[in-house]
Short mmCIF file of C-alpha atoms in Angstrom, two decimals:
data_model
loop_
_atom_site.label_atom_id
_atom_site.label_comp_id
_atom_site.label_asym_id
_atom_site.label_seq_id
_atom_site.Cartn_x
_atom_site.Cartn_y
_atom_site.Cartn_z
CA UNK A 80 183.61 110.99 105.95
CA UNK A 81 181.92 114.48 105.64
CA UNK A 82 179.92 114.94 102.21
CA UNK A 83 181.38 117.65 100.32
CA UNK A 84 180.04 121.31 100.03
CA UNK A 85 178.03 121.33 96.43
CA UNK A 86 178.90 123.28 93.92
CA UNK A 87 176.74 126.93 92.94
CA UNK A 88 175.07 125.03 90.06
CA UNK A 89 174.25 122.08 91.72
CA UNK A 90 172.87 124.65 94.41
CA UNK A 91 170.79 126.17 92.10
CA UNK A 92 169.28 123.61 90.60
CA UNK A 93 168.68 122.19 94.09
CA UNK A 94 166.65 125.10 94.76
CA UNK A 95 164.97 124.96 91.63
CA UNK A 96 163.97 121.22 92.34
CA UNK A 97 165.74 120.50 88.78
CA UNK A 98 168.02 117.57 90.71
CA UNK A 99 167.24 113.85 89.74
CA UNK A 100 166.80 111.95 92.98
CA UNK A 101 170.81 110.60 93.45
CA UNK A 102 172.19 114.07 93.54
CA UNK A 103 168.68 115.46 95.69
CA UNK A 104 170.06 113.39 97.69
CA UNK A 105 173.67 114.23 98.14
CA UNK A 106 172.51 117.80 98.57
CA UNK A 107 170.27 116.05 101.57
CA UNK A 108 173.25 114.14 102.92
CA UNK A 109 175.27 117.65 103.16
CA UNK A 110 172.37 119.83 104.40
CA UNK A 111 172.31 117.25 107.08
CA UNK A 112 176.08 117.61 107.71
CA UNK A 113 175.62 121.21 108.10
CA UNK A 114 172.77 121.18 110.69
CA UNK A 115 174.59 119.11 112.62
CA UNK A 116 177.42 121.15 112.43
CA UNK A 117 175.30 124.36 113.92
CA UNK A 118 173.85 122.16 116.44
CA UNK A 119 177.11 120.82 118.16
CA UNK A 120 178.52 124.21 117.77
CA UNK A 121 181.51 123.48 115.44
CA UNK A 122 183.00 125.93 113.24
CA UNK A 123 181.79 125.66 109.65
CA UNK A 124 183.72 123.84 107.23
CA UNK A 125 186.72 126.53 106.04
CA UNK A 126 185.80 128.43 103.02
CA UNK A 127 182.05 128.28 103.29
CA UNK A 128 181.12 131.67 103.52
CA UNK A 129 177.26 130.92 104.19
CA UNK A 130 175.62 128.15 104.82
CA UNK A 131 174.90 126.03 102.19
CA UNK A 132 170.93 125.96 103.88
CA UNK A 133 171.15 129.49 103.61
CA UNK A 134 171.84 129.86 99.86
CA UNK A 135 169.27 127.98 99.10
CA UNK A 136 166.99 129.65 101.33
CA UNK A 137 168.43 132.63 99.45
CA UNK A 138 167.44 131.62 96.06
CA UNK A 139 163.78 129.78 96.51
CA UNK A 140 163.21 133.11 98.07
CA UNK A 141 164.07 135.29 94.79
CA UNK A 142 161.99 132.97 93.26
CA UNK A 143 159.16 132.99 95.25
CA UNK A 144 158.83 136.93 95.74
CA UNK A 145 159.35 136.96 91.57
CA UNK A 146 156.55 134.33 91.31
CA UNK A 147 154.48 136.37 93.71
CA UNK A 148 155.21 139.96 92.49
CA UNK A 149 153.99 138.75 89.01
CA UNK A 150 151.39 136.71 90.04
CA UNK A 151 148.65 139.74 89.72
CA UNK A 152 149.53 140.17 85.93
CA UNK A 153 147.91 136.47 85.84
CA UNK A 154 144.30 137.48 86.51
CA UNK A 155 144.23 140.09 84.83
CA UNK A 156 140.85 139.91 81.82
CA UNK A 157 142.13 138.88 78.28
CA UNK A 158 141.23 140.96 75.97
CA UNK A 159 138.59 139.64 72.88
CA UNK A 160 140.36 140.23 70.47
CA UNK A 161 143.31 137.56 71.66
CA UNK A 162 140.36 135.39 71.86
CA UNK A 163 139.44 135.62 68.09
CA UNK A 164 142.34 133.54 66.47
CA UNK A 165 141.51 130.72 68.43
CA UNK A 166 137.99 130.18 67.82
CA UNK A 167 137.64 126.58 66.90
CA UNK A 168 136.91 126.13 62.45
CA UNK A 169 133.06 126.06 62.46
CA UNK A 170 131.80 122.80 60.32
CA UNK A 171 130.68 123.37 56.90
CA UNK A 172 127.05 123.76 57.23
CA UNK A 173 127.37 126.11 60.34
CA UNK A 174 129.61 128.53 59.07
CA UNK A 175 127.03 128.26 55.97
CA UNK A 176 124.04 129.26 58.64
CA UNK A 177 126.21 132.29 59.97
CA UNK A 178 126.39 133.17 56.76
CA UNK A 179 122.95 133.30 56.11
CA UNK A 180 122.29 134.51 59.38
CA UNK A 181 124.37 137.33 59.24
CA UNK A 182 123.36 138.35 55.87
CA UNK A 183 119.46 138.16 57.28
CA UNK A 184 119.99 139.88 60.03
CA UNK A 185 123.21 141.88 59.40
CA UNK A 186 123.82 144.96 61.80
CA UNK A 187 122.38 143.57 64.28
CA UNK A 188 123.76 140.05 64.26
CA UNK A 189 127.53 141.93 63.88
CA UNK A 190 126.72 143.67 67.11
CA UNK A 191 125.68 140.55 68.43
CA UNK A 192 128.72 138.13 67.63
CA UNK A 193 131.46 141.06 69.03
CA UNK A 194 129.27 141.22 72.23
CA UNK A 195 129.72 137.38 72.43
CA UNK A 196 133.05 137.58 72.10
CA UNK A 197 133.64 140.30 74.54
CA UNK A 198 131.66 138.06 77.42
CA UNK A 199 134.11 135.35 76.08
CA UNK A 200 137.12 137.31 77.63
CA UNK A 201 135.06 138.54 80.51
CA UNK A 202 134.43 134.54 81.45
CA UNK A 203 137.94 133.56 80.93
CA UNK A 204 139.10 136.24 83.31
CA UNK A 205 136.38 135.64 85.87
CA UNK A 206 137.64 132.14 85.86
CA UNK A 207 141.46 133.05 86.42
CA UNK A 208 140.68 136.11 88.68
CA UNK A 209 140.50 134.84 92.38
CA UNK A 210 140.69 130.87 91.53
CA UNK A 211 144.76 131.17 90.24
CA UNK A 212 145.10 133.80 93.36
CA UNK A 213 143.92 131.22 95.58
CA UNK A 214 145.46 128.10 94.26
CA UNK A 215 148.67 129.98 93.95
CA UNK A 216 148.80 131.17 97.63
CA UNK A 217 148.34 127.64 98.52
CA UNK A 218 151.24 126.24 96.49
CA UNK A 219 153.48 129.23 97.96
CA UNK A 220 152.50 128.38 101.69
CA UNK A 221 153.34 124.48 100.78
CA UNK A 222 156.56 125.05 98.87
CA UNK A 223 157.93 127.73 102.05
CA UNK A 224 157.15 125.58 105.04
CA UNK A 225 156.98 121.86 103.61
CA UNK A 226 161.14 121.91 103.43
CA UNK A 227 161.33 123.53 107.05
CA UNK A 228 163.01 120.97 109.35
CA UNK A 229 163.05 122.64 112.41
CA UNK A 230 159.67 124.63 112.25
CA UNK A 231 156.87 123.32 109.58
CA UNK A 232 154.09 124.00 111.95
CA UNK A 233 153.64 126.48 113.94
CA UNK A 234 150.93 124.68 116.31
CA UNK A 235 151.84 121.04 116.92
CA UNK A 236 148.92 118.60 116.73
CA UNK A 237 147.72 117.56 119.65
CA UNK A 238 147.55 121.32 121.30
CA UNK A 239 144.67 123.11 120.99
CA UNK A 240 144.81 123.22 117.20
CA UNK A 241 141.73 123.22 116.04
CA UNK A 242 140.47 125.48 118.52
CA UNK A 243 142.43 127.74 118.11
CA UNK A 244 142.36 128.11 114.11
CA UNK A 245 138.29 127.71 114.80
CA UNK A 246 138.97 130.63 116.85
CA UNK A 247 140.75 132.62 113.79
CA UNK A 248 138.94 131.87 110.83
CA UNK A 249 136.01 132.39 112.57
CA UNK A 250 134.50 128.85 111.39
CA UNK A 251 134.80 125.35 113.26
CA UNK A 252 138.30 123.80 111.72
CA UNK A 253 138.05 120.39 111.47
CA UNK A 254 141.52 118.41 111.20
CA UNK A 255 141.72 115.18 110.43
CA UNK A 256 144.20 113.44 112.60
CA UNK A 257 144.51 110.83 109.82
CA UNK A 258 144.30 110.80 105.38
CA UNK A 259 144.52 107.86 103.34
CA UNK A 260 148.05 106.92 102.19
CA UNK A 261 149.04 106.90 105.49
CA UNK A 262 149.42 110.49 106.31
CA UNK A 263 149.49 112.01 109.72
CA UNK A 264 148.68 115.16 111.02
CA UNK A 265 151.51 117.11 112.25
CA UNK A 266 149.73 120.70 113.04
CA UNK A 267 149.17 123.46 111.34
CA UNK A 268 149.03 127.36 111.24
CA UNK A 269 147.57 130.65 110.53
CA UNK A 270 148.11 132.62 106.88
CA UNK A 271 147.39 136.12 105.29
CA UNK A 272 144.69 135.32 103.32
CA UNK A 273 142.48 137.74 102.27
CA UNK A 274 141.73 141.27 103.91
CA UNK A 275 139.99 140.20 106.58
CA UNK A 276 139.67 136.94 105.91
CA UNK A 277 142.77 134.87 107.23
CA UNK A 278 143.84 131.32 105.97
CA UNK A 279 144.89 127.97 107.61
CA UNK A 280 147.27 124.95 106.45
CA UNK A 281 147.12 121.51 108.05
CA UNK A 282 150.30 119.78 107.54
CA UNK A 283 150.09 115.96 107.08
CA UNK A 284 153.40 113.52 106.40
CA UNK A 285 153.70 109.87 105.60
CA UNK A 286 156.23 107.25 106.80
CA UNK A 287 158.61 107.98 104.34
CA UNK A 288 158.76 111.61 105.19
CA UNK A 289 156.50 113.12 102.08
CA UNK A 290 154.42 116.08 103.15
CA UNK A 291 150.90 117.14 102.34
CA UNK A 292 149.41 120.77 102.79
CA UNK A 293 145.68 121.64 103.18
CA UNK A 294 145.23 125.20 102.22
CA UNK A 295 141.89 126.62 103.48
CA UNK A 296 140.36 130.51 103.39
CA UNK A 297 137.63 132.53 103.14
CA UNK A 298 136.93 133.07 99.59
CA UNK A 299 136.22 136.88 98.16
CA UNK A 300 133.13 136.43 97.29
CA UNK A 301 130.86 133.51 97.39
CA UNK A 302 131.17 131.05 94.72
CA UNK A 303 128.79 127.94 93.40
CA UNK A 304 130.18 124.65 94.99
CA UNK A 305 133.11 123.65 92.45
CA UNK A 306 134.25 119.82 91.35
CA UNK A 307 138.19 118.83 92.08
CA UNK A 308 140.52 120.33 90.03
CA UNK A 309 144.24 119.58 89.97
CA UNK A 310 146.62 122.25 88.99
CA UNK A 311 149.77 120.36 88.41
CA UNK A 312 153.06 121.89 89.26
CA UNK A 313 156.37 120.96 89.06
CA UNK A 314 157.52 119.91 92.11
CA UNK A 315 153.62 119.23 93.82
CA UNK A 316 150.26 119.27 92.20
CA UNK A 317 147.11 120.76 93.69
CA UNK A 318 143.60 119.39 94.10
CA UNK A 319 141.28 122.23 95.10
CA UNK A 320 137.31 122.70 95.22
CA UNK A 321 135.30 125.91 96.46
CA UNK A 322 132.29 124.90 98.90
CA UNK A 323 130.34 128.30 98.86
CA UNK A 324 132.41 130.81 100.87
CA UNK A 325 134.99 128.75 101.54
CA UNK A 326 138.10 127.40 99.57
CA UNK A 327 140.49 124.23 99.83
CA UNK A 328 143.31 122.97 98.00
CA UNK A 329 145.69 119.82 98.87
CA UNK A 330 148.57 120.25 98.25
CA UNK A 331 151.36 117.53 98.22
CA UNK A 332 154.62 116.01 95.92
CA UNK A 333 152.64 112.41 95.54
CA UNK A 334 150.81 110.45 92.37
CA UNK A 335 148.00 112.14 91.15
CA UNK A 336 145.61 109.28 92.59
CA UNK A 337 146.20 109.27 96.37
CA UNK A 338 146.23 112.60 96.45
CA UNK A 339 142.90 112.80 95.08
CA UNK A 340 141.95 109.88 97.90
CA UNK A 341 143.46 112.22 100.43
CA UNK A 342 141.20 115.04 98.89
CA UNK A 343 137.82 113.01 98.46
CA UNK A 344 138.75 112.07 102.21
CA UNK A 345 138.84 116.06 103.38
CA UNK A 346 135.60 116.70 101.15
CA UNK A 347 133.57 114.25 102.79
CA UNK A 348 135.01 115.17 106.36
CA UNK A 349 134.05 118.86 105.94
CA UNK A 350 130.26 118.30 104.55
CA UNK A 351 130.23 115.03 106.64
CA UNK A 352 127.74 116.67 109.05
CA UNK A 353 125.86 118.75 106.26
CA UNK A 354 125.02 117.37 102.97
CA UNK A 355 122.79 120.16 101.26
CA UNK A 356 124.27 122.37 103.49
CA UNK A 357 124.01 126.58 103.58
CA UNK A 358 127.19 128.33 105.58
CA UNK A 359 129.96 126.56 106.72
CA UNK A 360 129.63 123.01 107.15
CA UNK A 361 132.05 121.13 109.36
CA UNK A 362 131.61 120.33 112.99
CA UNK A 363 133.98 121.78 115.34
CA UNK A 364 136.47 118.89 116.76
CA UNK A 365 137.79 120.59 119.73
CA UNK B 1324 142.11 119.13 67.63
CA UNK B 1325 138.77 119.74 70.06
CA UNK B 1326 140.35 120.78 72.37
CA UNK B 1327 142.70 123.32 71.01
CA UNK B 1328 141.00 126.40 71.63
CA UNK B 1329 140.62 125.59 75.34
CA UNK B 1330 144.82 124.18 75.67
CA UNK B 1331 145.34 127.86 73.94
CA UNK B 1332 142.91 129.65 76.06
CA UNK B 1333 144.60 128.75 79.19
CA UNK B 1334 147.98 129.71 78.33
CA UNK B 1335 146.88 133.34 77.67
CA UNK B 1336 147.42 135.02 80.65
CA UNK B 1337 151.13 133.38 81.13
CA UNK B 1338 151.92 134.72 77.41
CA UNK B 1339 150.42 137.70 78.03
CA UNK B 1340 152.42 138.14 81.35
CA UNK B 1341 155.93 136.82 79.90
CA UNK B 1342 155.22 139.10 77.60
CA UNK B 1343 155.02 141.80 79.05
CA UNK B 1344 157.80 141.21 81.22
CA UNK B 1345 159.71 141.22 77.65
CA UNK B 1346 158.35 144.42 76.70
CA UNK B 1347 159.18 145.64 80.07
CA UNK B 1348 155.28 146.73 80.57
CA UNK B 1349 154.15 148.38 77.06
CA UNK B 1350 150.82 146.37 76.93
CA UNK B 1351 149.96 147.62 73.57
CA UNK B 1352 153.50 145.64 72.59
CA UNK B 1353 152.77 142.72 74.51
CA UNK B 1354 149.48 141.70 73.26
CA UNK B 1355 150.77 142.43 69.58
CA UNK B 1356 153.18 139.98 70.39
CA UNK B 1357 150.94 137.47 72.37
CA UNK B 1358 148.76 137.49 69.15
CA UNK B 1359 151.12 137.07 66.97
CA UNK B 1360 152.12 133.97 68.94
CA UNK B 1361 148.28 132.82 69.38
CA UNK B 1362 147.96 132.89 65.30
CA UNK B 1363 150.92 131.19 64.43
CA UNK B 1364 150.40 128.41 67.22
CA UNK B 1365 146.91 127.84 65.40
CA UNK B 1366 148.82 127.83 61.56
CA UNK B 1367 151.57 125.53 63.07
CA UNK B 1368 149.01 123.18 65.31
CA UNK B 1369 150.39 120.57 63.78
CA UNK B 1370 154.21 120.40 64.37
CA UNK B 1371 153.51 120.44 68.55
CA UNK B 1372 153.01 116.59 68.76
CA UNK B 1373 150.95 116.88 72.17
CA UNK B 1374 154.26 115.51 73.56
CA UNK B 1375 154.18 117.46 76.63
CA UNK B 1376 153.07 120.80 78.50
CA UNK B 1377 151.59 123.21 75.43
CA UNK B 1378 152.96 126.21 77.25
CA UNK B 1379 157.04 125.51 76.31
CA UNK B 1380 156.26 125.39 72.82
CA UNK B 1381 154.57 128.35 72.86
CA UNK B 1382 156.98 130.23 74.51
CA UNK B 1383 159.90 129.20 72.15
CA UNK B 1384 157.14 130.66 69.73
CA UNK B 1385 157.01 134.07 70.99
CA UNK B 1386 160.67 134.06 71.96
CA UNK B 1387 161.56 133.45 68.02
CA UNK B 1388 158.37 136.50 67.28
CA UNK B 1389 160.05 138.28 69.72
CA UNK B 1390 164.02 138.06 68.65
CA UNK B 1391 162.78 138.88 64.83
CA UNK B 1392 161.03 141.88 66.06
CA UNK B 1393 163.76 142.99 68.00
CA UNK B 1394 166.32 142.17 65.08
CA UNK B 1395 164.27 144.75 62.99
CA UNK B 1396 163.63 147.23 65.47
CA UNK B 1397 166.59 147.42 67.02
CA UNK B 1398 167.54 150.89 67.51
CA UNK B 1399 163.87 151.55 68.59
CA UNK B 1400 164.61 148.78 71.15
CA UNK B 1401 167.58 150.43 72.43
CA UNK B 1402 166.17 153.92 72.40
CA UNK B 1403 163.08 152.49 74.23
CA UNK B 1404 164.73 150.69 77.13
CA UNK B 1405 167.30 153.09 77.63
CA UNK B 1406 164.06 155.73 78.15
CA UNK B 1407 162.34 153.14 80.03
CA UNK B 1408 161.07 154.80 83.33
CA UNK B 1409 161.88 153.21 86.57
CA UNK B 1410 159.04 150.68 87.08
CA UNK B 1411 157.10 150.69 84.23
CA UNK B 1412 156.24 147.55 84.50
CA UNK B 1413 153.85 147.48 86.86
CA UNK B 1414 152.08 150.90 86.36
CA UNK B 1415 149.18 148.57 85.86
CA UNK B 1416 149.23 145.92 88.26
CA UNK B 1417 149.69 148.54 91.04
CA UNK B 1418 145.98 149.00 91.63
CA UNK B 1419 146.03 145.19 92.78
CA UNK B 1420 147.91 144.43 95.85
CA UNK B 1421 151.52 144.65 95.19
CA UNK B 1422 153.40 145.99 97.76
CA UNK B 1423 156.54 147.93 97.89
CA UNK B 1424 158.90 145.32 97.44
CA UNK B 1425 157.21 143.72 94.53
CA UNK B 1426 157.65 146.94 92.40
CA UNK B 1427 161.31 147.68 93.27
CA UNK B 1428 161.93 143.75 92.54
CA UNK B 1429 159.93 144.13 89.15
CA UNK B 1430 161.46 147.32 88.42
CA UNK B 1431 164.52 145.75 88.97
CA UNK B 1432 163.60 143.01 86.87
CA UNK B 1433 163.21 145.39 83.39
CA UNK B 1434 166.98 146.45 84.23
CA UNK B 1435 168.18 142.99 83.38
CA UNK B 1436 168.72 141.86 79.19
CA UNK B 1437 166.62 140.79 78.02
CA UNK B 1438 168.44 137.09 77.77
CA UNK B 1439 168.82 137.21 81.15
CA UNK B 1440 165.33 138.01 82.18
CA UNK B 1441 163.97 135.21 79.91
CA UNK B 1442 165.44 132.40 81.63
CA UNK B 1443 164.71 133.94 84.81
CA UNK B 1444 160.74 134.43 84.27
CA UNK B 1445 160.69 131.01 82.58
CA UNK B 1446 162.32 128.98 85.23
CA UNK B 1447 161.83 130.74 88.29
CA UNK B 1448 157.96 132.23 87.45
CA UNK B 1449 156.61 129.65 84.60
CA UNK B 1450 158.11 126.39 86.28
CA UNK B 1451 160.28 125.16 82.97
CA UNK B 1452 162.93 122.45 83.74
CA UNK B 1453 166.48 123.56 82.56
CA UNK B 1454 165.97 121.61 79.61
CA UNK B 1455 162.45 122.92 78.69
CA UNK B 1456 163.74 126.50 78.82
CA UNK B 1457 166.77 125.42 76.96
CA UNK B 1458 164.75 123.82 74.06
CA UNK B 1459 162.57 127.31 74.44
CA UNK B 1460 165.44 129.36 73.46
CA UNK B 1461 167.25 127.53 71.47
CA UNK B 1462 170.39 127.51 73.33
CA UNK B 1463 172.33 124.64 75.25
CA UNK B 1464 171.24 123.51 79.14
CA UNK B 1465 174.60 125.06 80.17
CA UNK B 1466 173.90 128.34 78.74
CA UNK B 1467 170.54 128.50 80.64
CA UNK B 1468 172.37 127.77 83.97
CA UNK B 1469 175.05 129.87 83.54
CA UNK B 1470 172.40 132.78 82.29
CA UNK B 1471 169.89 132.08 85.50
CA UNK B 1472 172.78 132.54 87.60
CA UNK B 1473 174.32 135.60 86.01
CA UNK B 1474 170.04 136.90 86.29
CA UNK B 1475 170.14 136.10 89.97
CA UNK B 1476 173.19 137.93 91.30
CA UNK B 1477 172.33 140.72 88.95
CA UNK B 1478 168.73 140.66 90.36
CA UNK B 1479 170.01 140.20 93.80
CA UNK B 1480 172.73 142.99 93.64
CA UNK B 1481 169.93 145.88 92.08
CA UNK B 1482 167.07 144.79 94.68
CA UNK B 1483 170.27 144.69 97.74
CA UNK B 1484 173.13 145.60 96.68
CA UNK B 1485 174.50 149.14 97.85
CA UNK B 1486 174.83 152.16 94.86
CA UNK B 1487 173.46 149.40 92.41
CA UNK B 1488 174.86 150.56 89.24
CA UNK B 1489 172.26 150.80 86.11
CA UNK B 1490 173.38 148.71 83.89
CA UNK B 1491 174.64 149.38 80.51
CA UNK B 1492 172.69 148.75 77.57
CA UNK B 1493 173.56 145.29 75.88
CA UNK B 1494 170.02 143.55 75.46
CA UNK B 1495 170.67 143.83 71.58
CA UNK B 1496 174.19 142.49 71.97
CA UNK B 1497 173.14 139.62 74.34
CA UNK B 1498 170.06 139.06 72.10
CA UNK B 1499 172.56 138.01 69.22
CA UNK B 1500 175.71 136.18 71.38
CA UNK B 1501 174.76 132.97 72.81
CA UNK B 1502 176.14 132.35 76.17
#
């Protein structure tokens, strides 16, 4: 029995990954029907207009060129004075020392304690500016090619992969064929990064079909080696770190925990060969 | 309580850009607003349980600053959208690398109520579930369905559609019916 088209709701909240796993499912089941459909040549089912894989396509789109049009606003600096309401209550005897202090000193400590606060904003948008831009470029290039059935890679594994990204980025790629949890390499392919400097993703998948995306570039401007940090998202959470010049993030829809295994697993791969390392640090593999 | 000032700290820049997006690009306006928001989070600490992301709650904060402002400025609000130049939103962010399509989309974006471009940005750009957003807004799940799809085809029909009409002006009307 053929699954029945779903409804524009159940489309939508398909594409916005708000589906509990039962109806994901069913959505599945009938994207399924339809590809099979195109690939034996049948006529679509009467009265659908567009393909239901289209639709969908449709609307992750819209909401991927809103995310991305409005992504800049993001990093831009936040001003002091938003700062100022959130300063955390200073205990008793500090606030009494300020006091003190500023009656002391007074001009000059005022001067002092609005310059702080300005270099306050500065930090916080130092921190977003680049880092978001970067972890959010990797979380688009997951969430657009992950779902691709026919295409997710656009050099198999197995090719000349790594040479040929080696060959791009200008750096030896390394690619593990392997990561813990059982995922496998499938291939990988070149990004827009930054001007000039282009970006990679390795595309990994376990057994049960779940795919993982390492995001790797050129960063703007060289930065002190960073610890993990996850940025967790709705539908897949990212683990990224900065090694110098160079940026990663893992991407993947899996517990918190082997994805950080996966991630500890790509760190010590890429400054395997170089432990107090200057420049880039991985060994070519092709 | 520590670490207040650092949950806050990282939900500025999403305030500051949903707002902005509310007050289709008038920065002065939208940092007022995010403010306002910051300050009462830190008076009303309390009543968000840590149940949760931070960043719903303080979105249903600035939508409630934001529907009382609008409730007592409400013919500046009309006179100021309907004067709204094409694409003010981004007059800013165009020295960063937006291209073409991102301004006609964002310009696009302002032309939508202001109802409708809520649940838009806050599902489609901040990541709420359904139910977050609805909780946000105080409105039913339904309502924030059937308002994300009335955003989309809107959206879609002013960024593709041919002789894409300019809307008429019912972001005060649509600010006070639910549904």
């Amino acid at each position: 029995m053929n699954p029945q088209r779903p409804d524009r709701d159940i489309l939508m909240a398909y594409a916005d990954g708000q589906l509990d796993d039962v109806r994901r499912a069913e959505v599945d089941r009938y994207l399924e029907h339809e590809a099979r459909l195109a690939q034996t040549g049948e006529p679509p089912p009467p009265g659908a207009h567009n393909p239901v894989r289209a639709e969908i396509a449709a609307l992750q789109a819209q909401n991927l060129a809103l995310r991305e049009a409005l992504a800049p606003l993001l990093d831009e600096p936040v001003p002091a004075r938003l700062l100022q309401p959130l300063a955390p209550p200073a205990r008793p005897w500090v606030r009494a020392a300020a006091v003190a202090l500023w009656i002391g000193v007074g001009a000059v400590a005022g001067s002092l304690i609005t310059r702080e606060s300005q270099q306050d904003g500065a930090v916080v948008a130092a921190q977003n500016e680049g880092m978001q831009h970067f972890v959010h470029q990797a979380e688009l290039a997951y969430a657009v090619y992950t779902p691709d059935a026919r295409r997710p890679v656009e050099v198999r594994e197995g090719s000349d992969l790594t040479t040929w990204l080696s060959r791009r980025l200008q750096r030896p790629i390394v690619a593990p064929d392997a990561l813990p949890g059982g995922l496998v390499l499938m291939g990988g392919r070149l990004l827009p990064g930054m001007p000039g400097k282009p970006a990679a993703q390795l595309m990994y998948q376990d057994a049960q079909g779940h795919r993982v995306t390492v995001y790797l570039r050129g960063m703007a401007k060289p930065t002190a080696e960073t610890s993990f940090r996850i940025v967790p998202g709705k539908q897949a959470s990212t683990f990224y770190w900065v090694d110098r010049q160079w940026g990663y993030a893992l991407t993947g829809d899996l517990p918190r925990a082997q994805l950080l295994d996966a991630a500890r697993a790509l760190y010590q791969r890429y400054t395997a060969d170089d432990p107090a390392p200057p420049g880039p640090t991985a060994a070519p593999q092709a | 309580m520590a670490d207040r000032h650092q949950l806050l700290t990282e939900q500025i820049p999403h305030l500051r850009r949903y707002a902005r997006v509310l007050h289709a690009g008038r920065m002065a306006d939208a940092d007022d607003l995010v403010q306002d928001t910051l300050e009462r989070a830190v008076n009303k600490w309390g009543l968000w349980r840590g149940v949760g992301s931070v960043r719903p709650w303080l979105f249903s904060i600035m939508h409630n600053l934001f529907v009382d402002q609008c409730a007592v400025r409400q013919a500046q609000a009309t006179q100021a959208l309907d004067d709204l130049p094409d694409g003010a939103l981004p007059a800013q962010a165009a020295t960063q690398e937006l291209r073409l399509e991102a301004l006609e989309l964002l310009a696009a974006l302002q032309r939508l109520s202001v109802p409708l471009r809520e649940v838009l940005l806050l599902v489609a750009v901040e990541g709420l579930s359904y139910a977050e957003t609805a909780k946000a807004l105080s409105v039913p799940t339904g309502t924030v369905m059937s308002r994300l799809s009335r955003a989309r085809s809107q959206l879609w029909q002013l960024t593709h559609g041919e002789g894409a009409q300019r809307p008429a002006l019912r972001v005060i009307d649509g600010q006070r019916s639910v549904g």
